[in-house]
């Protein structure tokens, strides 16, 4: 988890936050580790989610909650930018207007006294009825004589309908903060349970699919995204599971990236998100967000790392890469379209009609480079990526670079910016999404499990189809 937390810390924007759902077995170890990486001062709270309303008779103590550790990238920034929760109906019901005050409803039930204070705050007050009162024993006025006087002048002091009750100073609904600070207790009735997510939502949505064991209810993620994000923000779930985070982010108008290791990326997440986009998911937070459908997503298989270290600690090309995979990966990295030619062995891809790329793990001599240069001719240019080369001179139509050195330079490893400059990724209409990893497919089994064209939703269709096309050629 340390590697992942360090990466997430670097990826987060200054006003971003990390929310980790974790059960009791690991929560406390993870807290200590996250404190080290995020800094204890950036720890916001542990929210307690009631994930199970029932009890297990066979347990020593039946586990009914998960912890949600909340960290800010920068606590001060986050405190000023995070959203408040809307007031509940019950909270709003406490504001009434029994005296038809033109300033609107004000909070009932407030008592003008406080539990603590000094003797000075027990001054006598004359009520409109003429009676003179002091706070009850052990209580103190919650206001100073000056505040009471000013409130009387402004008509904000209330003494009951008969003008004979202890004073209170009105707090108008229009003047209090628009929402309330989120609390740490998240009950099942408010945000749902795993069981409800499965039974009431996903089982009905994905009829023929074995349900994911512990899907998060959409209400839970909705609350997190409501507090921590605004429309258009980018949400990352690096352990996507059933895909609830992406589904809710999508319905709430946030952009999202999900990462999932298991096959359910294909069997559960893609069909689920497709239904969300097609407006065919009536469950979860669809009503609450007034979701009607729309948008799209792109789906990528991650290739294994292009480079690995050999036993002497030197960077070498991963043995899992065959020649075609290597050529495709480097085309992607360099912004060339992968399109190996049947006629010219050195044409693996092109950036324009006259600019080509050639990828080889061979070591090229001066003579070989001279031959290449002659074949390319004066009207065309070629980028040559090879394991090594030796040359006494320069060739005006060739640019020769060494892999893996060149790849390492392009990847900017170890710097704070983790955005790989992978230039041939298809561009989504609208805002670009930052990608941190290779998008190329490499494994045979991955190829077999790739979603069909029509498994990919509208917005990403073009880019993903063109990627699929290059694989078919291969
Ligand atoms: C508890 S589930 C997540 C539940 C999910 N948030 C939801 O709402 O359904 C954890 C998921 O992380 C995935 N996972 C575990 N290790 C991973 C890794 N290294 N990279 C990507 N996904 C991983 C597992 O396959 C599993 O689906």
Coordinates of C-alpha atoms and ligand atoms in Angstrom, one line a residue:
X1 CA 0.0 0.0 0.0
X2 CA 2.9 2.4 0.6
X3 CA 3.8 2.6 -3.1
X4 CA 0.2 3.3 -3.9
X5 CA -0.3 5.9 -1.3
X6 CA 2.8 7.7 -2.3
X7 CA 1.7 7.8 -5.9
X8 CA -1.8 9.0 -4.9
X9 CA -0.3 11.7 -2.7
X10 CA 1.6 12.9 -5.8
X11 CA -1.4 12.7 -8.1
X12 CA -3.8 14.6 -5.8
X13 CA -4.5 18.2 -6.6
X14 CA -3.8 20.7 -3.8
X15 CA -7.5 20.8 -2.9
X16 CA -7.9 17.1 -3.3
X17 CA -8.6 14.4 -0.7
X18 CA -8.2 10.6 -0.3
X19 CA -11.0 8.4 1.1
X20 CA -10.1 4.9 2.0
X21 CA -12.7 2.3 2.9
X22 CA -11.1 -0.3 5.1
X23 CA -12.2 -2.9 7.7
X24 CA -11.1 -3.3 11.3
X25 CA -8.3 -5.8 10.5
X26 CA -6.1 -3.3 8.6
X27 CA -7.5 0.1 9.5
X28 CA -5.1 1.0 12.2
X29 CA -2.0 -0.1 10.4
X30 CA -3.1 1.7 7.3
X31 CA -3.8 4.9 9.4
X32 CA -0.2 4.9 10.7
X33 CA 1.2 4.4 7.2
X34 CA -1.1 7.1 5.7
X35 CA -0.1 9.5 8.5
X36 CA 3.5 9.0 7.5
X37 CA 2.9 9.8 3.9
X38 CA 0.2 12.5 4.1
X39 CA 1.3 14.0 7.4
X40 CA -0.8 13.7 10.6
X41 CA -2.0 17.2 10.2
X42 CA -3.7 16.3 6.9
X43 CA -5.8 13.6 8.6
X44 CA -9.4 14.8 8.6
X45 CA -11.4 12.1 10.2
X46 CA -12.4 8.4 10.3
X47 CA -16.0 8.1 9.1
X48 CA -17.9 5.0 10.2
X49 CA -20.1 3.4 7.6
X50 CA -22.7 1.0 8.8
X51 CA -22.2 -1.5 6.0
X52 CA -24.4 -4.3 7.5
X53 CA -27.6 -3.7 9.4
X54 CA -28.0 -7.3 10.5
X55 CA -26.0 -9.2 13.1
X56 CA -24.0 -12.4 12.7
X57 CA -24.9 -14.9 15.5
X58 CA -21.6 -16.9 15.0
X59 CA -19.3 -13.9 15.5
X60 CA -17.7 -13.0 18.8
X61 CA -18.7 -9.4 18.1
X62 CA -20.6 -8.9 14.9
X63 CA -18.8 -6.5 12.5
X64 CA -21.3 -4.0 11.2
X65 CA -19.1 -1.2 10.0
X66 CA -16.2 -0.2 7.8
X67 CA -13.9 2.7 8.4
X68 CA -13.4 5.4 5.9
X69 CA -10.1 7.2 6.5
X70 CA -10.2 10.7 5.1
X71 CA -7.0 12.6 4.3
X72 CA -6.5 16.0 2.6
X73 CA -3.6 16.8 0.4
X74 CA -3.5 20.1 2.2
X75 CA -5.8 20.4 5.2
X76 CA -6.2 24.2 5.1
X77 CA -7.1 24.4 1.5
X78 CA -9.5 21.5 1.8
X79 CA -11.2 23.0 4.8
X80 CA -11.9 26.1 2.8
X81 CA -13.1 24.3 -0.3
X82 CA -14.9 21.2 0.7
X83 CA -18.7 21.2 0.5
X84 CA -21.1 21.2 3.4
X85 CA -23.9 18.7 3.6
X86 CA -27.4 20.0 2.8
X87 CA -29.6 20.4 5.8
X88 CA -32.0 17.4 6.4
X89 CA -35.7 17.8 6.4
X90 CA -35.6 17.4 10.2
X91 CA -33.0 20.2 10.5
X92 CA -34.9 22.5 8.2
X93 CA -38.1 21.7 10.2
X94 CA -36.5 23.4 13.3
X95 CA -36.8 26.8 11.5
X96 CA -40.3 28.2 11.9
X97 CA -41.9 31.7 11.8
X98 CA -44.6 31.8 14.6
X99 CA -44.5 35.6 14.8
X100 CA -44.6 36.2 11.0
X101 CA -41.2 37.8 11.0
X102 CA -40.6 39.4 7.6
X103 CA -37.0 38.1 7.7
X104 CA -38.4 34.6 7.4
X105 CA -38.2 31.4 9.5
X106 CA -35.8 31.3 12.4
X107 CA -34.6 28.5 14.6
X108 CA -37.0 27.3 17.2
X109 CA -35.9 25.4 20.3
X110 CA -32.9 27.7 20.9
X111 CA -32.6 28.6 24.5
X112 CA -31.1 32.0 25.3
X113 CA -29.0 30.4 28.1
X114 CA -25.8 28.4 28.1
X115 CA -24.4 25.8 30.5
X116 CA -21.2 27.6 31.1
X117 CA -20.3 31.3 31.7
X118 CA -19.3 33.8 34.4
X119 CA -21.4 35.6 37.0
X120 CA -21.4 38.6 34.7
X121 CA -23.6 36.6 32.3
X122 CA -26.4 36.4 34.9
X123 CA -27.5 40.0 34.6
X124 CA -31.2 40.8 35.2
X125 CA -33.4 41.3 32.1
X126 CA -36.8 43.1 32.1
X127 CA -39.2 41.2 29.8
X128 CA -41.9 43.1 27.8
X129 CA -44.5 41.8 30.3
X130 CA -42.6 43.9 33.0
X131 CA -41.3 40.8 34.9
X132 CA -37.5 40.9 35.7
X133 CA -35.7 37.6 35.2
X134 CA -32.2 36.0 35.5
X135 CA -31.1 32.7 34.0
X136 CA -32.1 29.5 36.0
X137 CA -29.6 28.3 38.6
X138 CA -26.4 26.9 36.9
X139 CA -27.2 28.6 33.6
X140 CA -25.9 31.9 32.0
X141 CA -27.2 34.2 29.3
X142 CA -25.8 33.2 25.9
X143 CA -25.5 36.9 25.0
X144 CA -24.1 40.1 26.5
X145 CA -26.3 43.0 27.6
X146 CA -25.2 45.0 24.5
X147 CA -26.1 42.2 22.1
X148 CA -29.5 41.8 23.8
X149 CA -30.1 45.5 23.6
X150 CA -29.2 45.7 19.9
X151 CA -31.3 42.6 19.1
X152 CA -34.3 44.2 20.8
X153 CA -33.9 47.3 18.7
X154 CA -33.7 45.2 15.6
X155 CA -36.7 43.1 16.6
X156 CA -34.5 39.9 16.7
X157 CA -35.1 39.2 20.4
X158 CA -38.1 36.9 21.1
X159 CA -39.9 36.7 24.5
X160 CA -42.7 34.3 23.6
X161 CA -46.1 35.2 22.2
X162 CA -47.1 36.6 25.6
X163 CA -43.8 38.6 26.0
X164 CA -43.2 36.8 29.3
X165 CA -40.7 34.1 28.5
X166 CA -36.9 34.1 28.8
X167 CA -35.4 35.9 25.8
X168 CA -33.8 34.2 22.8
X169 CA -32.0 35.8 20.0
X170 CA -33.3 34.7 16.6
X171 CA -31.1 32.9 14.1
X172 CA -32.6 33.2 10.7
X173 CA -32.4 30.4 8.2
X174 CA -31.4 33.0 5.6
X175 CA -28.4 33.9 7.7
X176 CA -27.0 30.6 8.7
X177 CA -24.4 28.7 6.6
X178 CA -26.0 27.0 3.6
X179 CA -25.3 23.5 4.9
X180 CA -23.9 21.6 7.8
X181 CA -20.5 20.1 8.4
X182 CA -20.5 16.3 7.5
X183 CA -20.5 14.0 10.5
X184 CA -18.5 10.9 11.0
X185 CA -21.5 8.5 11.6
X186 CA -22.8 7.3 8.2
X187 CA -25.8 5.1 8.9
X188 CA -27.1 2.4 6.6
X189 CA -30.4 4.2 6.3
X190 CA -28.7 7.2 4.9
X191 CA -26.1 5.7 2.5
X192 CA -27.1 2.1 2.1
X193 CA -25.3 -1.3 2.7
X194 CA -23.4 -3.8 0.6
X195 CA -26.4 -6.1 0.7
X196 CA -28.8 -3.4 -0.5
X197 CA -26.4 -2.4 -3.3
X198 CA -26.4 -6.1 -4.5
X199 CA -30.1 -7.0 -3.9
X200 CA -31.9 -3.7 -4.8
X201 CA -29.6 -2.4 -7.5
X202 CA -27.0 -4.5 -9.2
X203 CA -28.8 -7.8 -9.3
X204 CA -31.6 -6.0 -11.2
X205 CA -29.2 -4.1 -13.4
X206 CA -26.9 -6.9 -14.5
X207 CA -29.3 -9.8 -14.8
X208 CA -27.2 -12.6 -16.1
X209 CA -24.0 -11.8 -14.2
X210 CA -22.9 -13.4 -10.9
X211 CA -23.1 -10.5 -8.5
X212 CA -19.9 -8.8 -7.2
X213 CA -19.6 -9.9 -3.6
X214 CA -19.3 -6.6 -1.8
X215 CA -20.4 -3.7 -4.0
X216 CA -20.5 -0.3 -2.4
X217 CA -23.9 1.3 -2.4
X218 CA -24.1 4.3 -4.7
X219 CA -25.4 6.5 -1.8
X220 CA -22.1 6.0 0.0
X221 CA -20.0 7.2 -2.9
X222 CA -22.5 10.0 -3.6
X223 CA -21.9 11.4 -0.1
X224 CA -18.1 11.3 -0.5
X225 CA -18.2 12.9 -3.9
X226 CA -20.7 15.5 -2.8
X227 CA -18.4 16.6 0.0
X228 CA -15.1 16.3 -1.7
X229 CA -15.7 17.2 -5.4
X230 CA -17.5 19.5 -7.8
X231 CA -18.8 18.9 -11.3
X232 CA -16.0 18.5 -13.8
X233 CA -13.5 17.3 -11.1
X234 CA -11.4 14.2 -11.7
X235 CA -12.1 11.2 -9.5
X236 CA -9.7 8.2 -9.3
X237 CA -10.6 4.8 -7.9
X238 CA -7.5 2.6 -8.1
X239 CA -9.4 -0.5 -6.8
X240 CA -12.6 -0.2 -8.8
X241 CA -14.4 -3.5 -7.8
X242 CA -17.9 -3.4 -9.0
X243 CA -17.4 0.1 -10.5
X244 CA -19.6 2.1 -8.1
X245 CA -17.2 5.0 -8.0
X246 CA -17.2 5.5 -11.8
X247 CA -21.0 5.1 -12.0
X248 CA -21.7 7.6 -9.3
X249 CA -19.1 10.1 -10.6
X250 CA -20.6 9.9 -14.0
X251 CA -24.1 10.5 -12.8
X252 CA -22.8 13.5 -10.8
X253 CA -21.0 15.1 -13.7
X254 CA -17.5 14.3 -12.5
X255 CA -14.8 12.9 -14.7
X256 CA -13.4 9.6 -13.5
X257 CA -10.6 7.0 -13.9
X258 CA -11.0 3.5 -12.5
X259 CA -8.3 0.8 -12.3
X260 CA -9.2 -2.8 -11.8
X261 CA -7.0 -5.9 -11.8
X262 CA -9.8 -8.6 -11.9
X263 CA -11.8 -9.9 -14.8
X264 CA -14.8 -8.1 -13.4
X265 CA -13.4 -5.0 -15.1
X266 CA -14.9 -6.6 -18.3
X267 CA -17.7 -8.7 -16.9
X268 CA -19.1 -6.1 -14.5
X269 CA -17.7 -2.6 -14.8
X270 CA -18.0 -2.2 -18.6
X271 CA -21.6 -3.4 -18.9
X272 CA -22.6 -1.4 -15.8
X273 CA -21.1 1.9 -17.1
X274 CA -22.6 1.3 -20.5
X275 CA -26.0 1.1 -18.9
X276 CA -25.4 4.3 -17.0
X277 CA -24.4 6.1 -20.2
X278 CA -27.4 4.7 -22.2
X279 CA -29.7 5.9 -19.4
X280 CA -30.7 2.3 -18.6
X281 CA -29.8 2.3 -14.9
X282 CA -32.8 3.5 -12.9
X283 CA -31.2 2.4 -9.5
X284 CA -28.8 3.8 -7.1
X285 CA -28.5 7.6 -7.1
X286 CA -30.1 8.0 -10.6
X287 CA -33.2 9.8 -9.2
X288 CA -31.2 11.9 -6.7
X289 CA -28.9 13.2 -9.4
X290 CA -31.7 13.4 -12.0
X291 CA -29.5 11.3 -14.3
X292 CA -30.9 10.7 -17.8
X293 CA -27.9 9.2 -19.6
X294 CA -25.1 10.5 -21.8
X295 CA -21.3 10.9 -22.0
X296 CA -18.9 8.0 -22.5
X297 CA -15.7 6.3 -21.5
X298 CA -12.6 4.7 -22.9
X299 CA -11.3 1.3 -21.9
X300 CA -7.7 0.3 -21.9
X301 CA -5.8 -2.9 -21.1
X302 CA -2.5 -2.1 -19.3
X303 CA 0.6 -3.6 -20.8
X304 CA 3.3 -5.0 -18.6
X305 CA 6.0 -2.4 -18.0
X306 CA 8.0 -1.9 -21.1
X307 CA 11.3 -1.8 -19.2
X308 CA 12.5 -3.9 -16.3
X309 CA 15.8 -4.2 -14.5
X310 CA 18.1 -7.1 -15.2
X311 CA 20.0 -8.9 -12.4
X312 CA 22.7 -6.2 -12.5
X313 CA 20.2 -3.5 -12.0
X314 CA 20.3 -2.2 -15.6
X315 CA 17.2 -1.1 -17.4
X316 CA 16.4 -3.5 -20.2
X317 CA 13.4 -4.2 -22.4
X318 CA 10.9 -6.5 -20.7
X319 CA 11.2 -10.1 -22.0
X320 CA 7.4 -10.3 -22.4
X321 CA 7.6 -7.8 -25.3
X322 CA 8.0 -9.3 -28.7
X323 CA 9.0 -7.2 -31.7
X324 CA 5.5 -6.2 -32.7
X325 CA 4.5 -5.2 -29.2
X326 CA 7.7 -3.2 -28.7
X327 CA 7.1 -1.4 -32.0
X328 CA 3.5 -0.6 -31.1
X329 CA 4.4 0.7 -27.6
X330 CA 7.2 2.9 -29.0
X331 CA 4.9 4.3 -31.7
X332 CA 2.4 5.2 -29.0
X333 CA 5.1 6.8 -26.9
X334 CA 6.5 8.8 -29.8
X335 CA 3.2 9.9 -31.3
X336 CA 3.4 7.7 -34.4
X337 CA 0.5 5.7 -35.8
X338 CA 1.5 2.0 -35.6
X339 CA 1.1 0.7 -39.2
X340 CA 3.8 -1.8 -40.1
X341 CA 4.4 -1.9 -43.8
X342 CA 4.4 -5.2 -45.8
X343 CA 6.9 -3.6 -48.2
X344 CA 9.6 -1.8 -46.1
X345 CA 10.9 -3.6 -43.0
X346 CA 11.8 -0.2 -41.5
X347 CA 8.4 1.3 -41.7
X348 CA 6.7 0.4 -38.4
X349 CA 4.6 3.5 -38.2
X350 CA 4.2 7.0 -39.5
X351 CA 3.6 10.5 -38.1
X352 CA 3.0 12.1 -41.5
X353 CA 3.1 10.7 -45.1
X354 CA 6.9 11.2 -45.2
X355 CA 8.0 10.7 -41.6
X356 CA 8.4 7.1 -40.4
X357 CA 9.5 5.1 -37.3
X358 CA 11.7 2.0 -37.2
X359 CA 12.1 0.0 -33.9
X360 CA 14.7 -2.7 -33.5
X361 CA 16.4 -4.4 -30.6
X362 CA 19.5 -4.9 -32.9
X363 CA 22.7 -2.9 -32.6
X364 CA 23.2 -0.9 -35.8
X365 CA 26.6 -0.3 -37.5
X366 CA 27.6 2.7 -39.6
X367 CA 27.2 0.6 -42.7
X368 CA 23.7 -0.5 -41.8
X369 CA 22.6 3.0 -41.0
X370 CA 24.1 4.2 -44.3
X371 CA 22.0 1.5 -46.1
X372 CA 18.9 2.6 -44.2
X373 CA 19.5 6.3 -45.1
X374 CA 19.8 5.4 -48.8
X375 CA 16.6 3.4 -48.7
X376 CA 14.7 6.2 -46.9
X377 CA 15.9 8.7 -49.5
X378 CA 16.1 12.5 -49.5
X379 CA 12.3 13.0 -49.6
X380 CA 11.5 11.1 -46.4
X381 CA 12.6 11.1 -42.7
X382 CA 13.0 8.2 -40.3
X383 CA 13.2 8.0 -36.5
X384 CA 15.3 4.9 -35.6
X385 CA 15.0 3.4 -32.1
X386 CA 17.6 0.7 -31.6
X387 CA 19.4 -1.1 -28.8
X388 CA 22.8 0.6 -29.8
X389 CA 24.5 2.1 -32.7
X390 CA 27.9 3.1 -33.9
X391 CA 28.4 5.7 -36.6
X392 CA 31.2 8.0 -37.8
X393 CA 28.9 10.6 -39.3
X394 CA 25.4 11.9 -39.5
X395 CA 22.6 11.1 -41.8
X396 CA 20.3 14.1 -42.6
X397 CA 17.2 11.9 -43.0
X398 CA 17.7 9.8 -39.9
X399 CA 17.3 10.5 -36.2
X400 CA 18.9 7.6 -34.3
X401 CA 18.2 7.0 -30.6
X402 CA 18.9 4.2 -28.1
X403 CA 16.3 2.3 -26.2
X404 CA 15.9 2.0 -23.3
X405 CA 17.8 5.2 -22.6
X406 CA 15.4 7.2 -24.8
X407 CA 12.3 5.6 -23.2
X408 CA 13.6 6.5 -19.8
X409 CA 14.1 10.1 -20.8
X410 CA 10.6 10.2 -22.2
X411 CA 9.0 8.7 -19.1
X412 CA 10.5 11.2 -16.7
X413 CA 10.7 8.6 -14.0
X414 CA 11.2 9.8 -10.5
X415 CA 10.0 13.3 -11.1
X416 CA 7.0 14.7 -9.5
X417 CA 5.1 14.9 -12.7
X418 CA 3.9 11.3 -13.5
X419 CA 2.2 12.1 -16.7
X420 CA 3.8 10.0 -19.3
X421 CA 3.9 11.8 -22.6
X422 CA 2.1 9.2 -24.5
X423 CA 1.2 11.2 -27.6
X424 CA -0.8 8.9 -29.7
X425 CA -3.6 8.3 -27.2
X426 CA -6.9 9.1 -28.8
X427 CA -8.2 12.4 -27.6
X428 CA -11.6 12.5 -25.9
X429 CA -13.8 15.3 -27.0
X430 CA -13.7 17.9 -24.3
X431 CA -11.2 18.0 -21.5
X432 CA -8.2 15.7 -21.8
X433 CA -7.7 13.0 -19.2
X434 CA -4.3 12.6 -17.7
X435 CA -3.0 9.1 -18.2
X436 CA -0.2 7.7 -16.1
X437 CA 0.5 4.3 -17.8
X438 CA 0.9 2.7 -21.1
X439 CA -2.4 2.0 -22.9
X440 CA -1.2 -0.8 -25.1
X441 CA -2.6 -4.3 -24.9
X442 CA 0.0 -7.0 -24.7
X443 CA -1.3 -10.3 -23.4
X444 CA -2.9 -12.9 -25.6
X445 CA -5.5 -13.6 -22.9
X446 CA -6.1 -9.9 -22.7
X447 CA -6.7 -9.8 -26.4
X448 CA -9.2 -12.5 -26.2
X449 CA -11.1 -10.8 -23.4
X450 CA -11.1 -7.3 -24.9
X451 CA -14.6 -5.9 -25.0
X452 CA -16.2 -5.9 -28.4
X453 CA -16.5 -2.6 -30.2
X454 CA -20.0 -2.2 -29.1
X455 CA -18.9 -2.7 -25.4
X456 CA -17.3 0.7 -25.5
X457 CA -19.5 3.7 -25.0
X458 CA -20.0 6.5 -27.5
X459 CA -17.5 9.1 -26.5
X460 CA -14.6 6.8 -26.6
X461 CA -15.6 4.8 -29.6
X462 CA -13.4 6.4 -32.2
X463 CA -10.1 6.2 -30.2
X464 CA -10.7 2.7 -29.0
X465 CA -11.8 1.4 -32.4
X466 CA -8.6 2.7 -33.9
X467 CA -6.6 1.0 -31.2
X468 CA -8.5 -2.2 -31.9
X469 CA -7.8 -1.8 -35.6
X470 CA -4.0 -1.7 -35.0
X471 CA -4.2 -4.9 -33.0
X472 CA -6.1 -6.7 -35.8
X473 CA -3.3 -5.8 -38.2
X474 CA -0.8 -7.3 -35.9
Ligands
LIG1 C1 -13.0 -4.1 -2.1 S1 -12.9 -4.1 -3.8 C2 -13.3 -2.5 -4.2 C3 -14.8 -2.3 -4.1 C4 -15.2 -1.2 -4.9 N1 -14.7 0.1 -4.5 C5 -16.7 -1.2 -5.1 O1 -17.4 -0.2 -4.9 O2 -17.3 -2.2 -5.5 C6 -11.2 -4.1 -4.1 C7 -10.9 -4.3 -5.6 O3 -9.5 -4.0 -5.8 C8 -9.0 -4.9 -6.9 N2 -7.6 -4.9 -6.8 C9 -6.8 -5.5 -5.9 N3 -5.5 -5.2 -6.1 C10 -5.4 -4.4 -7.2 C11 -4.4 -3.8 -8.0 N4 -3.1 -3.9 -7.6 N5 -4.7 -3.0 -9.0 C12 -6.0 -2.9 -9.4 N6 -7.1 -3.4 -8.7 C13 -6.8 -4.2 -7.6 C14 -9.7 -6.2 -6.5 O4 -9.8 -7.0 -7.7 C15 -11.1 -5.8 -6.1 O5 -12.0 -5.8 -7.1

